[in-house]
């Protein structure tokens, strides 16, 4: 009885394995886009650099803490501003 059950289990598993011989046709590959379009994403640096001969202008402006109406909820307080111009030397 055990040998018969083992034989049936092996034969059923072989049927499902033999059904996997066919491979699906591969789709035509599409060109890969940039990981990031620029060197900065929101407030974080990315791995992207400007292309050779390319210019990239970055303007960052951060307001102060949002506290109360005395500093107009962060607008009237101190601000951090950064202007950056990146030039790509190599690809």
PDB file of C-alpha atoms in Angstrom:
ATOM      1  CA  UNK A   1       0.000   0.000   0.000  1.00  0.00           C
ATOM      2  CA  UNK A   2       2.809   2.410   0.882  1.00  0.00           C
ATOM      3  CA  UNK A   3       4.646   1.644  -2.353  1.00  0.00           C
ATOM      4  CA  UNK A   4       1.508   2.246  -4.404  1.00  0.00           C
ATOM      5  CA  UNK A   5       0.845   5.565  -2.686  1.00  0.00           C
ATOM      6  CA  UNK A   6       4.453   6.621  -3.155  1.00  0.00           C
ATOM      7  CA  UNK A   7       4.310   5.657  -6.827  1.00  0.00           C
ATOM      8  CA  UNK A   8       1.117   7.687  -7.333  1.00  0.00           C
ATOM      9  CA  UNK A   9       2.575  10.756  -5.604  1.00  0.00           C
ATOM     10  CA  UNK A  10       5.754  10.602  -7.677  1.00  0.00           C
ATOM     11  CA  UNK A  11       3.875  10.117 -10.940  1.00  0.00           C
ATOM     12  CA  UNK A  12       1.548  13.058 -10.186  1.00  0.00           C
ATOM     13  CA  UNK A  13       4.492  15.284  -9.322  1.00  0.00           C
ATOM     14  CA  UNK A  14       6.255  14.301 -12.564  1.00  0.00           C
ATOM     15  CA  UNK A  15       3.236  15.378 -14.600  1.00  0.00           C
ATOM     16  CA  UNK A  16       3.296  18.863 -13.138  1.00  0.00           C
ATOM     17  CA  UNK A  17       7.065  19.120 -13.645  1.00  0.00           C
ATOM     18  CA  UNK A  18       6.877  18.107 -17.306  1.00  0.00           C
ATOM     19  CA  UNK A  19       4.313  20.848 -17.914  1.00  0.00           C
ATOM     20  CA  UNK A  20       6.961  23.484 -17.257  1.00  0.00           C
ATOM     21  CA  UNK A  21       9.101  22.705 -20.308  1.00  0.00           C
ATOM     22  CA  UNK A  22       7.592  25.486 -22.400  1.00  0.00           C
ATOM     23  CA  UNK A  23       8.910  28.976 -21.895  1.00  0.00           C
ATOM     24  CA  UNK A  24       6.954  32.138 -22.409  1.00  0.00           C
ATOM     25  CA  UNK A  25       8.135  34.388 -25.206  1.00  0.00           C
ATOM     26  CA  UNK A  26      10.078  37.307 -23.792  1.00  0.00           C
ATOM     27  CA  UNK A  27       8.644  40.772 -24.215  1.00  0.00           C
ATOM     28  CA  UNK A  28      10.681  43.246 -26.163  1.00  0.00           C
ATOM     29  CA  UNK A  29      12.857  45.118 -23.749  1.00  0.00           C
ATOM     30  CA  UNK A  30      12.099  48.768 -23.153  1.00  0.00           C
ATOM     31  CA  UNK A  31      14.815  51.349 -22.617  1.00  0.00           C
ATOM     32  CA  UNK A  32      15.549  52.049 -18.989  1.00  0.00           C
ATOM     33  CA  UNK A  33      14.691  55.527 -17.763  1.00  0.00           C
ATOM     34  CA  UNK A  34      16.668  57.513 -15.252  1.00  0.00           C
ATOM     35  CA  UNK A  35      16.530  56.455 -11.654  1.00  0.00           C
ATOM     36  CA  UNK A  36      16.077  60.100 -10.761  1.00  0.00           C
ATOM     37  CA  UNK A  37      15.721  63.053 -13.096  1.00  0.00           C
ATOM     38  CA  UNK A  38      17.832  65.350 -10.950  1.00  0.00           C
ATOM     39  CA  UNK A  39      20.500  65.292  -8.263  1.00  0.00           C
ATOM     40  CA  UNK A  40      18.094  66.184  -5.452  1.00  0.00           C
ATOM     41  CA  UNK A  41      14.734  64.638  -4.598  1.00  0.00           C
ATOM     42  CA  UNK A  42      12.695  66.809  -2.209  1.00  0.00           C
ATOM     43  CA  UNK A  43      15.458  67.483   0.368  1.00  0.00           C
ATOM     44  CA  UNK A  44      17.695  64.458  -0.166  1.00  0.00           C
ATOM     45  CA  UNK A  45      20.696  63.925  -2.409  1.00  0.00           C
ATOM     46  CA  UNK A  46      20.306  61.239  -5.090  1.00  0.00           C
ATOM     47  CA  UNK A  47      22.819  59.203  -7.111  1.00  0.00           C
ATOM     48  CA  UNK A  48      22.115  61.148 -10.307  1.00  0.00           C
ATOM     49  CA  UNK A  49      24.679  63.591 -11.659  1.00  0.00           C
ATOM     50  CA  UNK A  50      24.348  66.018 -14.571  1.00  0.00           C
ATOM     51  CA  UNK A  51      25.337  64.666 -17.965  1.00  0.00           C
ATOM     52  CA  UNK A  52      28.525  65.784 -19.661  1.00  0.00           C
ATOM     53  CA  UNK A  53      28.123  69.439 -20.522  1.00  0.00           C
ATOM     54  CA  UNK A  54      24.784  69.691 -18.716  1.00  0.00           C
ATOM     55  CA  UNK A  55      23.805  72.410 -16.269  1.00  0.00           C
ATOM     56  CA  UNK A  56      21.518  71.966 -13.295  1.00  0.00           C
ATOM     57  CA  UNK A  57      20.194  74.877 -11.243  1.00  0.00           C
ATOM     58  CA  UNK A  58      18.930  74.077  -7.755  1.00  0.00           C
ATOM     59  CA  UNK A  59      16.995  76.460  -5.525  1.00  0.00           C
ATOM     60  CA  UNK A  60      16.139  75.294  -1.987  1.00  0.00           C
ATOM     61  CA  UNK A  61      14.219  77.333   0.522  1.00  0.00           C
ATOM     62  CA  UNK A  62      13.328  76.096   3.985  1.00  0.00           C
ATOM     63  CA  UNK A  63      11.124  78.034   6.385  1.00  0.00           C
ATOM     64  CA  UNK A  64      11.591  78.111  10.146  1.00  0.00           C
ATOM     65  CA  UNK A  65       9.521  76.082  12.589  1.00  0.00           C
ATOM     66  CA  UNK A  66       5.755  76.429  12.448  1.00  0.00           C
ATOM     67  CA  UNK A  67       4.985  77.671  15.950  1.00  0.00           C
ATOM     68  CA  UNK A  68       2.289  80.325  16.284  1.00  0.00           C
ATOM     69  CA  UNK A  69       0.892  83.512  14.800  1.00  0.00           C
ATOM     70  CA  UNK A  70       3.708  85.705  16.216  1.00  0.00           C
ATOM     71  CA  UNK A  71       6.077  84.525  13.475  1.00  0.00           C
ATOM     72  CA  UNK A  72       3.241  83.994  10.939  1.00  0.00           C
ATOM     73  CA  UNK A  73       3.438  80.231  11.349  1.00  0.00           C
ATOM     74  CA  UNK A  74       7.036  79.978  10.156  1.00  0.00           C
ATOM     75  CA  UNK A  75       7.030  82.508   7.332  1.00  0.00           C
ATOM     76  CA  UNK A  76       8.366  85.456   9.351  1.00  0.00           C
ATOM     77  CA  UNK A  77      11.113  83.447  11.074  1.00  0.00           C
ATOM     78  CA  UNK A  78      14.648  82.619   9.943  1.00  0.00           C
ATOM     79  CA  UNK A  79      14.947  80.777   6.635  1.00  0.00           C
ATOM     80  CA  UNK A  80      17.604  78.609   5.041  1.00  0.00           C
ATOM     81  CA  UNK A  81      18.182  79.293   1.365  1.00  0.00           C
ATOM     82  CA  UNK A  82      20.531  77.489  -1.009  1.00  0.00           C
ATOM     83  CA  UNK A  83      21.296  78.278  -4.631  1.00  0.00           C
ATOM     84  CA  UNK A  84      23.321  75.716  -6.536  1.00  0.00           C
ATOM     85  CA  UNK A  85      24.578  75.395 -10.097  1.00  0.00           C
ATOM     86  CA  UNK A  86      25.911  71.967 -11.065  1.00  0.00           C
ATOM     87  CA  UNK A  87      27.902  71.350 -14.255  1.00  0.00           C
ATOM     88  CA  UNK A  88      28.522  67.841 -15.594  1.00  0.00           C
ATOM     89  CA  UNK A  89      32.169  67.204 -16.469  1.00  0.00           C
ATOM     90  CA  UNK A  90      31.921  63.491 -17.298  1.00  0.00           C
ATOM     91  CA  UNK A  91      29.122  61.066 -18.073  1.00  0.00           C
TER      92      UNK A  91
END
